[in-house]
Coordinates of C-alpha atoms in Angstrom, one line a residue:
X70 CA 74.7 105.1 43.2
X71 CA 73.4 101.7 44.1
X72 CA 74.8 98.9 45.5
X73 CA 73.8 95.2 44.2
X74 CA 72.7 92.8 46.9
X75 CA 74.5 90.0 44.0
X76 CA 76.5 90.5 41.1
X77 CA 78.2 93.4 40.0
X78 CA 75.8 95.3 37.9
X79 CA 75.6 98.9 40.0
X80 CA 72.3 101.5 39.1
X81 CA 73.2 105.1 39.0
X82 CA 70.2 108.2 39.2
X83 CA 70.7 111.5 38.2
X84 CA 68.0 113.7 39.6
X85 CA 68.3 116.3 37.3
X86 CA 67.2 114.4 34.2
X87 CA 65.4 111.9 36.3
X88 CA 67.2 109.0 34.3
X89 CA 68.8 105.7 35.6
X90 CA 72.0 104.5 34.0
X91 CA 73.3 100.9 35.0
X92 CA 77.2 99.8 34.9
X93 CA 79.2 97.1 35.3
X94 CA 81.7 97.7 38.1
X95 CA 83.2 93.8 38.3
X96 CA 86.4 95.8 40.2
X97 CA 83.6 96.3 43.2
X98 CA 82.6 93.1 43.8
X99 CA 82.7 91.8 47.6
X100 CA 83.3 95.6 48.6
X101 CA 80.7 98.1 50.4
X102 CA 81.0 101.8 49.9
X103 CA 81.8 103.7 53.4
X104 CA 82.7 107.1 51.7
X105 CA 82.2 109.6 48.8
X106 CA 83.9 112.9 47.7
X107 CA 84.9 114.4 44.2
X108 CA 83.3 111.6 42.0
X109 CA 85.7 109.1 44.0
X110 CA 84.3 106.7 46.3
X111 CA 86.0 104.8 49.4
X112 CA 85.4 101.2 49.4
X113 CA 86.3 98.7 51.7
X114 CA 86.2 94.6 51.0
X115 CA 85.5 92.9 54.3
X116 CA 87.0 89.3 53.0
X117 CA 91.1 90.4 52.7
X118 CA 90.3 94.0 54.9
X119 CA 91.0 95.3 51.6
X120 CA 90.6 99.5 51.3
X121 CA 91.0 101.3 48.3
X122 CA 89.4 104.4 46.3
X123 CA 87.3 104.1 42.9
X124 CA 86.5 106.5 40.7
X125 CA 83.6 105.1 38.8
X126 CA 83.6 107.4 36.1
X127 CA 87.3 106.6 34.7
X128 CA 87.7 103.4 37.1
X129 CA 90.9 104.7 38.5
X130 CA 91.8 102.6 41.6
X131 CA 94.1 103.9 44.1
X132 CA 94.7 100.8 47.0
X133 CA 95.6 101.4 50.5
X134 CA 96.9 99.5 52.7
X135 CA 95.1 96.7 54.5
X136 CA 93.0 97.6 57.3
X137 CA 90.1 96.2 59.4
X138 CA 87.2 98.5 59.1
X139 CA 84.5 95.8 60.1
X140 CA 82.5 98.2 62.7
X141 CA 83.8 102.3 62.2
X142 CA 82.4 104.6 59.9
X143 CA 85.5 106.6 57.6
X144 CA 86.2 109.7 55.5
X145 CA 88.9 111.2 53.7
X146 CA 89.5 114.9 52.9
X147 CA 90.2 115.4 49.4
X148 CA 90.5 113.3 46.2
X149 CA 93.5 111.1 46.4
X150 CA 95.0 112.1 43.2
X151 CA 95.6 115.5 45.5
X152 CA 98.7 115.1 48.1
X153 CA 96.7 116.5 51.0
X154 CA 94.1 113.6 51.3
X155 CA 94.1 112.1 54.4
X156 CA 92.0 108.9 55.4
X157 CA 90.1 109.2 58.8
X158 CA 88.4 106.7 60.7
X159 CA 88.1 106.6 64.8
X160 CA 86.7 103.7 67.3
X161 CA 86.2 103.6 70.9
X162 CA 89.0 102.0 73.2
X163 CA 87.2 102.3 76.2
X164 CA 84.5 104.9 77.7
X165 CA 87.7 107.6 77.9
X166 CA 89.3 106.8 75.1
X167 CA 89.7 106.4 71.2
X168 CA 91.7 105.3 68.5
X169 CA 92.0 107.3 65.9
X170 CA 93.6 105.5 62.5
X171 CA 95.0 108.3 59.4
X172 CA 96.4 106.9 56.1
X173 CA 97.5 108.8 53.0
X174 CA 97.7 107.1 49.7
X175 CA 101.0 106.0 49.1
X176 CA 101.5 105.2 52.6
X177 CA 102.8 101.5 53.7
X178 CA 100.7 101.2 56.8
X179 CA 98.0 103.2 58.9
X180 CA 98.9 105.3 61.7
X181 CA 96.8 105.0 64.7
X182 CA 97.0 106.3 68.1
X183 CA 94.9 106.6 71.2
X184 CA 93.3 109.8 72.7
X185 CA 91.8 111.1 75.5
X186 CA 87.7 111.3 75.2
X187 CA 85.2 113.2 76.8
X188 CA 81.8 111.7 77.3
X189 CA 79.5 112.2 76.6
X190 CA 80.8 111.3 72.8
X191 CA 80.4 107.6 72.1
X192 CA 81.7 106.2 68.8
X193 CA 79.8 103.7 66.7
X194 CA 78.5 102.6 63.0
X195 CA 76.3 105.2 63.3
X196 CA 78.5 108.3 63.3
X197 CA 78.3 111.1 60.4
X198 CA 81.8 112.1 59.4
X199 CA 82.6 115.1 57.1
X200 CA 85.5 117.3 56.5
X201 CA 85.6 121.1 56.8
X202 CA 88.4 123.9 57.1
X203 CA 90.8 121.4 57.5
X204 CA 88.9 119.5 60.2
X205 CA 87.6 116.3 60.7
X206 CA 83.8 116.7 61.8
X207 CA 82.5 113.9 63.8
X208 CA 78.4 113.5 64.7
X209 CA 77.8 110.8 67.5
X210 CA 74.7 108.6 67.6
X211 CA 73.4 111.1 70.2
X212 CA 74.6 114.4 68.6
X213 CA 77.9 115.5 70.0
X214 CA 80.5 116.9 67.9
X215 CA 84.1 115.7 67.9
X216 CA 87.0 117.5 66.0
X217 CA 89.9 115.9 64.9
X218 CA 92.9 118.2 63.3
X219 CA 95.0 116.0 61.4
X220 CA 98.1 118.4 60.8
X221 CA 98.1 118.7 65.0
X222 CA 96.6 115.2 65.2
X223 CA 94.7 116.5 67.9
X224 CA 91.4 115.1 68.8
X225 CA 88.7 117.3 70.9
X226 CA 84.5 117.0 71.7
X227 CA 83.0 120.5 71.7
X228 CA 81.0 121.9 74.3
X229 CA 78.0 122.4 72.1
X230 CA 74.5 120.5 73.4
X231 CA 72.9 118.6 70.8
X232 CA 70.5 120.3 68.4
X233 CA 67.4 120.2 70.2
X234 CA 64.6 118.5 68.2
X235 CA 61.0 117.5 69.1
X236 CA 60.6 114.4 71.4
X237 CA 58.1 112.6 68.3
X238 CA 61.9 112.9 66.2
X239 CA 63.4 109.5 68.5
X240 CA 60.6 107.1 67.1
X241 CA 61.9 103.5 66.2
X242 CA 65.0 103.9 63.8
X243 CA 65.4 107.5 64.4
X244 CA 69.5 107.2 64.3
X245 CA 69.0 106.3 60.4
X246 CA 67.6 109.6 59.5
X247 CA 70.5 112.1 60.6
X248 CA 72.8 113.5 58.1
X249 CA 75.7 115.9 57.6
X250 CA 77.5 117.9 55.4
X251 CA 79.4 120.9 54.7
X252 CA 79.4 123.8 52.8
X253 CA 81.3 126.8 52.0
X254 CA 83.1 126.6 55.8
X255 CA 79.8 125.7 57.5
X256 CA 79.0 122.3 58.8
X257 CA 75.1 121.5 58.5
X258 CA 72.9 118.6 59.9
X259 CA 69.5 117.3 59.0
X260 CA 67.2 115.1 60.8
X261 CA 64.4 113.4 60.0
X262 CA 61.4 111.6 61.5
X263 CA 58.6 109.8 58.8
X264 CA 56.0 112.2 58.2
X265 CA 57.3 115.1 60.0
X266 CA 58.9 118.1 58.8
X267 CA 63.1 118.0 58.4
X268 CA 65.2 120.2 60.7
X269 CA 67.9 121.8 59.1
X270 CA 70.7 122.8 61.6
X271 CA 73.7 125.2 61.1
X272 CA 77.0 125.2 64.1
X273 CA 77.4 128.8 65.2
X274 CA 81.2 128.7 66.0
X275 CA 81.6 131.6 67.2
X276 CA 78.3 131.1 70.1
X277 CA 79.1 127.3 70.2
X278 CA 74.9 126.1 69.4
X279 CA 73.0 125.0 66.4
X280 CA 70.9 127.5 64.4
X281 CA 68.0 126.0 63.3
X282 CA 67.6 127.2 59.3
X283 CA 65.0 128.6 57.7
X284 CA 66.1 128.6 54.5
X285 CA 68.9 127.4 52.5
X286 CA 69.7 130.5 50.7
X287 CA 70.2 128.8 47.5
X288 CA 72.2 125.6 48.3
X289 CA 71.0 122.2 47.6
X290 CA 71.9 119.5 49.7
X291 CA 71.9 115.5 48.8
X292 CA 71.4 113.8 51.9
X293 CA 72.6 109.7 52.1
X294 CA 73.6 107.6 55.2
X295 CA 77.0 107.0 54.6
X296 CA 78.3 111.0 52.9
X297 CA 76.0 113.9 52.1
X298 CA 76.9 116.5 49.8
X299 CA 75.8 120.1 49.3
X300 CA 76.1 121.8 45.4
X301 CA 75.2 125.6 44.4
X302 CA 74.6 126.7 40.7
X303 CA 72.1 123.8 39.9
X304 CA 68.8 125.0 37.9
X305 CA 66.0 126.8 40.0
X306 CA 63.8 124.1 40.4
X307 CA 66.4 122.5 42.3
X308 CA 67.6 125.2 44.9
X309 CA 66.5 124.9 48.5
X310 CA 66.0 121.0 48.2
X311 CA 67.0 118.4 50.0
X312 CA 67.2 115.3 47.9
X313 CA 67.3 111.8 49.6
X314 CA 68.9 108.7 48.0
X315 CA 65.6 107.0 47.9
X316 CA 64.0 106.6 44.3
X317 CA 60.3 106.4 43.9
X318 CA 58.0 105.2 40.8
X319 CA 60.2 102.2 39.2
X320 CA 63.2 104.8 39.2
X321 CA 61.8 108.1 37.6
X322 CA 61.8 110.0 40.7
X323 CA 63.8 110.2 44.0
X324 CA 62.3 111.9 47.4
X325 CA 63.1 115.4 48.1
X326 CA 62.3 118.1 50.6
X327 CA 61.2 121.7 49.2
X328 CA 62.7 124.2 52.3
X329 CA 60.5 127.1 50.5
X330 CA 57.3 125.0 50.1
X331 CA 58.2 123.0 53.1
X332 CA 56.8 119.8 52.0
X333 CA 58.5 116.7 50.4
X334 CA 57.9 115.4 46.8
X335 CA 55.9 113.5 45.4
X336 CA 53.8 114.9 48.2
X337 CA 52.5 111.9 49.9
X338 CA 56.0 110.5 50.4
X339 CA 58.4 110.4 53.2
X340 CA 61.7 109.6 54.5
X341 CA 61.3 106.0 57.0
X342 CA 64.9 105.5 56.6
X343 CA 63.5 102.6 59.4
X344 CA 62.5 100.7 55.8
X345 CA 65.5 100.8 54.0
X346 CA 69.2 99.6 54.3
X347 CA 71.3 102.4 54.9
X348 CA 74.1 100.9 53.3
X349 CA 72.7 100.3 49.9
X350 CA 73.9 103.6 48.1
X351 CA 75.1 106.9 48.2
X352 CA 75.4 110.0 46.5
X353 CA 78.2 110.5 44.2
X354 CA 79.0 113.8 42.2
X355 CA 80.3 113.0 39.2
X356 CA 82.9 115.6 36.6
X357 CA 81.2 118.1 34.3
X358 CA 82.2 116.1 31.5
X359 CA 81.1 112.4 33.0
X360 CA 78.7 109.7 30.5
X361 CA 77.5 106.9 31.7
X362 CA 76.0 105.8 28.6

């Protein structure tokens, strides 16, 4: 999904059939997208601190209350038509601690409360949030992992090291090409430097490191700055890929990373995510039975 620098005419690709579709959403207008999951996204509208969730696809809108998001990243767990969604988003206080702000829909106000931090986690507008096994997954700018568990509202950093890539990865603009997801329990990071080859890393839990993969047995994973997804079941061509929100050739084609042939396509293409504002779309999956003709 892409975001209009003016107006409120928003561009949608579907890399399966390759096609662009193009909507008008005049309900978006003066927002920016900060979050995506089950075909709903999480906007926020900067002017009135407005948040609220938009399903594109029905243009259901489900407002929360009013709260200033100008410089955190947030996430939510589960659709909000479900009663266990939960609205996450977490700043830094000071060096030792942050706040940490929940909201369900339906709620009058956000709850926020301050916790104890251990450094070397920093927070900042470049953090990658997901949710897993109940868990809030936090990925700082330098790679640390903080948890937060919203039924204990406990917040905690792991002992885990940063995955360990090659010194050429931290060129200028490298903190633009990390992403993460989750999938099926586990939580998986990519990063990516211009020309060279993406790492795929997987948390072993139970020895507290990142696995680098080989392989994705299967999954594909759609990688954008602000949520990335990962989806099984999709046709052949498509398994083992990692598909970046960056569309080539007047919108017929967007980048993608082939695990098995280990090489991106179109093959003289790569991800400079040092070109591009991150903030202009990202990935949405839409129901089975969505149109947008």
């Amino acid at each position: 999904m892409y975001f209009p620098k003016y107006g409120s005419l928003y561009e949608f690709y579907d890399p399966a059939e390759r096609k662009t579709y193009s909507l008008e959403l005049p309900e978006l207008q003066g927002s920016r997208a900060c979050y995506t999951k089950d075909g709903w996204l999480l906007l926020y509208r900067p002017r009135n601190h407005g948040v609220f969730f938009f399903n594109p696809f029905n243009r259901h809108m489900i407002k929360l209350p009013r709260f200033e998001l100008t410089y955190q990243m947030v996430a939510f767990s589960d659709a909000p038509t479900s009663d266990l969604c939960v609205v996450f988003t977490i700043k830094h206080i000071s060096p030792t601690v942050v706040a940490i702000s929940t909201c369900r829909p339906g709620d009058s106000e956000w709850t926020t409360v301050n916790h104890q931090n251990r450094l070397p986690f920093v927070s900042s507008i470049w953090n990658k949030m997901v949710f897993c096994s109940g868990m809030f997954y936090c990925l700082s700018l330098t790679g640390w992992l903080g948890v937060y568990d919203p039924l204990l509202r406990a917040w905690s950093v792991l002992h885990v090291p940063p995955p360990r890539c090659p010194e050429n990865f931290f060129a200028k603009n490298w903190w633009k090409g990390k992403f993460m997801a989750e999938h099926d329990g586990d939580i998986l990071v990519i990063y990516t430097c211009n020309t060279e080859t993406p790492i795929i890393f997987k948390l072993d839990h139970s020895e507290m490191v990142w696995e680098e993969m080989q392989t994705l047995n299967g999954v594909t994973l759609f990688a954008s700055f602000l949520s990335s997804h990962s989806r099984t079941e999709l046709p052949g061509a498509m398994r083992n890929v990692v598909y970046f929100s960056k569309v080539r050739f007047f919108g017929k084609r967007c980048i993608s990373y082939s695990v098995d042939d280990r090489r991106y396509y179109p093959r003289k293409e790569c991800h400079d995510w040092g070109e591009q504002d991150p903030f202009e779309n990202i990935w949405i999956e839409p129901p089975r039975d969505a149109s947008l003709n």
